[in-house]
PDB file of C-alpha atoms in Angstrom:
ATOM      1  CA  MET A 250      95.129  82.119 121.880  1.00 69.00           C
ATOM      2  CA  ALA A 251      98.604  82.535 120.359  1.00 74.00           C
ATOM      3  CA  LYS A 252      99.806  85.987 119.362  1.00 84.00           C
ATOM      4  CA  ARG A 253     100.379  86.518 115.677  1.00 87.00           C
ATOM      5  CA  LYS A 254     103.850  87.458 114.539  1.00 90.00           C
ATOM      6  CA  VAL A 255     104.045  91.021 113.223  1.00 90.00           C
ATOM      7  CA  PRO A 256     105.987  91.134 109.919  1.00 93.00           C
ATOM      8  CA  MET A 257     108.928  93.540 110.211  1.00 95.00           C
ATOM      9  CA  ARG A 258     110.783  95.324 107.421  1.00 96.00           C
ATOM     10  CA  LYS A 259     113.957  97.421 107.338  1.00 97.00           C
ATOM     11  CA  CYS A 260     113.861 101.003 106.072  1.00 96.00           C
ATOM     12  CA  VAL A 261     116.518 101.507 103.369  1.00 96.00           C
ATOM     13  CA  VAL A 262     117.055 105.104 104.515  1.00 96.00           C
ATOM     14  CA  THR A 263     117.261 104.867 108.313  1.00 95.00           C
ATOM     15  CA  GLY A 264     118.050 101.167 108.757  1.00 96.00           C
ATOM     16  CA  GLU A 265     115.302 100.860 111.389  1.00 96.00           C
ATOM     17  CA  MET A 266     113.166  97.733 111.645  1.00 97.00           C
ATOM     18  CA  LYS A 267     109.459  98.602 111.745  1.00 96.00           C
ATOM     19  CA  PRO A 268     106.164  96.769 111.244  1.00 94.00           C
ATOM     20  CA  LYS A 269     105.385  96.265 107.565  1.00 92.00           C
ATOM     21  CA  LYS A 270     102.147  98.282 107.856  1.00 89.00           C
ATOM     22  CA  ASP A 271     104.184 101.345 108.933  1.00 89.00           C
ATOM     23  CA  MET A 272     106.318 101.183 105.800  1.00 93.00           C
ATOM     24  CA  LEU A 273     105.845 101.906 102.110  1.00 95.00           C
ATOM     25  CA  ARG A 274     107.186  99.461  99.525  1.00 96.00           C
ATOM     26  CA  ILE A 275     108.869 100.868  96.426  1.00 96.00           C
ATOM     27  CA  VAL A 276     109.062  98.399  93.517  1.00 96.00           C
ATOM     28  CA  LYS A 277     111.291  98.168  90.451  1.00 95.00           C
ATOM     29  CA  THR A 278     110.107  95.801  87.726  1.00 94.00           C
ATOM     30  CA  LYS A 279     112.251  93.996  85.154  1.00 93.00           C
ATOM     31  CA  GLU A 280     111.274  96.739  82.691  1.00 93.00           C
ATOM     32  CA  ASP A 281     112.814  99.343  85.073  1.00 90.00           C
ATOM     33  CA  ASP A 282     109.405 100.785  85.987  1.00 93.00           C
ATOM     34  CA  ILE A 283     109.443 102.251  89.496  1.00 95.00           C
ATOM     35  CA  PHE A 284     106.308 102.751  91.589  1.00 95.00           C
ATOM     36  CA  TRP A 285     105.047 102.395  95.150  1.00 94.00           C
ATOM     37  CA  ASP A 286     103.091  99.308  96.041  1.00 94.00           C
ATOM     38  CA  ASP A 287     100.345  99.868  98.610  1.00 89.00           C
ATOM     39  CA  THR A 288      99.424  96.163  98.499  1.00 88.00           C
ATOM     40  CA  GLY A 289     102.976  94.970  99.207  1.00 85.00           C
ATOM     41  CA  LYS A 290     102.516  92.073  96.787  1.00 89.00           C
ATOM     42  CA  LYS A 291     103.446  93.291  93.302  1.00 93.00           C
ATOM     43  CA  ASN A 292     106.214  91.552  91.379  1.00 93.00           C
ATOM     44  CA  GLY A 293     109.637  93.141  91.310  1.00 93.00           C
ATOM     45  CA  ARG A 294     112.542  94.219  93.483  1.00 93.00           C
ATOM     46  CA  GLY A 295     111.214  95.904  96.601  1.00 93.00           C
ATOM     47  CA  ALA A 296     112.646  98.467  98.978  1.00 95.00           C
ATOM     48  CA  TYR A 297     110.877  99.739 102.083  1.00 96.00           C
ATOM     49  CA  VAL A 298     110.838 103.316 103.377  1.00 96.00           C
ATOM     50  CA  SER A 299     109.254 104.655 106.542  1.00 95.00           C
ATOM     51  CA  LEU A 300     106.008 106.620 106.334  1.00 93.00           C
ATOM     52  CA  ASP A 301     107.745 109.808 107.421  1.00 94.00           C
ATOM     53  CA  PRO A 302     108.184 112.944 105.261  1.00 95.00           C
ATOM     54  CA  GLU A 303     111.610 113.625 106.796  1.00 96.00           C
ATOM     55  CA  VAL A 304     112.785 110.151 105.753  1.00 95.00           C
ATOM     56  CA  ILE A 305     111.589 110.768 102.177  1.00 95.00           C
ATOM     57  CA  GLU A 306     113.423 114.122 102.112  1.00 96.00           C
ATOM     58  CA  GLU A 307     116.596 112.401 103.321  1.00 96.00           C
ATOM     59  CA  ALA A 308     116.167 109.667 100.698  1.00 95.00           C
ATOM     60  CA  LYS A 309     115.871 112.337  98.000  1.00 95.00           C
ATOM     61  CA  LYS A 310     118.910 114.243  99.267  1.00 95.00           C
ATOM     62  CA  LYS A 311     121.079 111.096  99.335  1.00 94.00           C
ATOM     63  CA  ASP A 312     119.338 109.467  96.324  1.00 94.00           C
ATOM     64  CA  VAL A 313     119.044 106.241  98.340  1.00 94.00           C
ATOM     65  CA  LEU A 314     116.504 104.546  96.073  1.00 94.00           C
ATOM     66  CA  SER A 315     118.728 104.819  93.001  1.00 94.00           C
ATOM     67  CA  SER A 316     121.507 102.851  94.670  1.00 93.00           C
ATOM     68  CA  THR A 317     119.147 100.378  96.344  1.00 94.00           C
ATOM     69  CA  LEU A 318     117.119  99.629  93.191  1.00 94.00           C
ATOM     70  CA  LYS A 319     120.166  99.915  90.901  1.00 92.00           C
ATOM     71  CA  THR A 320     118.515 102.349  88.498  1.00 92.00           C
ATOM     72  CA  LYS A 321     118.090 106.128  88.249  1.00 92.00           C
ATOM     73  CA  VAL A 322     115.187 107.466  90.323  1.00 93.00           C
ATOM     74  CA  SER A 323     114.065 110.953  89.294  1.00 93.00           C
ATOM     75  CA  ASP A 324     113.496 113.877  91.647  1.00 93.00           C
ATOM     76  CA  ASP A 325     109.899 113.969  90.370  1.00 95.00           C
ATOM     77  CA  PHE A 326     109.361 110.452  91.727  1.00 95.00           C
ATOM     78  CA  TYR A 327     110.648 111.524  95.149  1.00 95.00           C
ATOM     79  CA  ASP A 328     108.267 114.527  95.073  1.00 95.00           C
ATOM     80  CA  GLU A 329     105.297 112.303  94.173  1.00 96.00           C
ATOM     81  CA  LEU A 330     106.393 109.853  96.867  1.00 95.00           C
ATOM     82  CA  LEU A 331     106.464 112.655  99.442  1.00 95.00           C
ATOM     83  CA  ASP A 332     102.936 113.703  98.436  1.00 96.00           C
ATOM     84  CA  HIS A 333     101.754 110.096  98.734  1.00 95.00           C
ATOM     85  CA  VAL A 334     103.333 109.668 102.181  1.00 94.00           C
ATOM     86  CA  ASN A 335     101.693 112.891 103.397  1.00 94.00           C
ATOM     87  CA  TYR A 336      98.367 111.615 102.042  1.00 94.00           C
ATOM     88  CA  ARG A 337      98.759 108.247 103.802  1.00 91.00           C
ATOM     89  CA  ILE A 338      99.664 109.946 107.097  1.00 91.00           C
ATOM     90  CA  ALA A 339      96.622 112.235 106.866  1.00 92.00           C
ATOM     91  CA  ARG A 340      94.415 109.242 106.093  1.00 90.00           C
ATOM     92  CA  LEU A 341      95.730 107.336 109.110  1.00 87.00           C
ATOM     93  CA  GLU A 342      95.033 110.358 111.337  1.00 89.00           C
ATOM     94  CA  ILE A 343      91.449 110.558 110.075  1.00 90.00           C
ATOM     95  CA  MET A 344      90.929 106.849 110.680  1.00 87.00           C
ATOM     96  CA  LYS A 345      92.272 107.181 114.247  1.00 85.00           C
ATOM     97  CA  GLN A 346      89.879 110.081 114.911  1.00 85.00           C
ATOM     98  CA  ASN A 347      86.932 108.041 113.612  1.00 82.00           C
ATOM     99  CA  GLU A 348      87.765 105.177 115.976  1.00 77.00           C
ATOM    100  CA  GLN A 349      87.458 107.395 119.036  1.00 69.00           C
TER     101      GLN A 349
END
């Protein structure tokens, strides 16, 4: 049986290539709405960030998403994003524990 190709994406903060499932997609719509897309399929300009709180902190410090998405991203959005990343990490840990 042939191995399936793992989709890779590049983090806009660190520049690292990682599997898509280990990343979080941030989307900007034509109406300049900005949100994270857990499905990875919503319409709009997408940027990927690693599921790592330190990466989100660095993105906030350098305001990486504003330059990548070509619109102003508020500090509140970065704070909500950090909370969401921490939630996703905790959820993944719980799922790993349940598998064992």
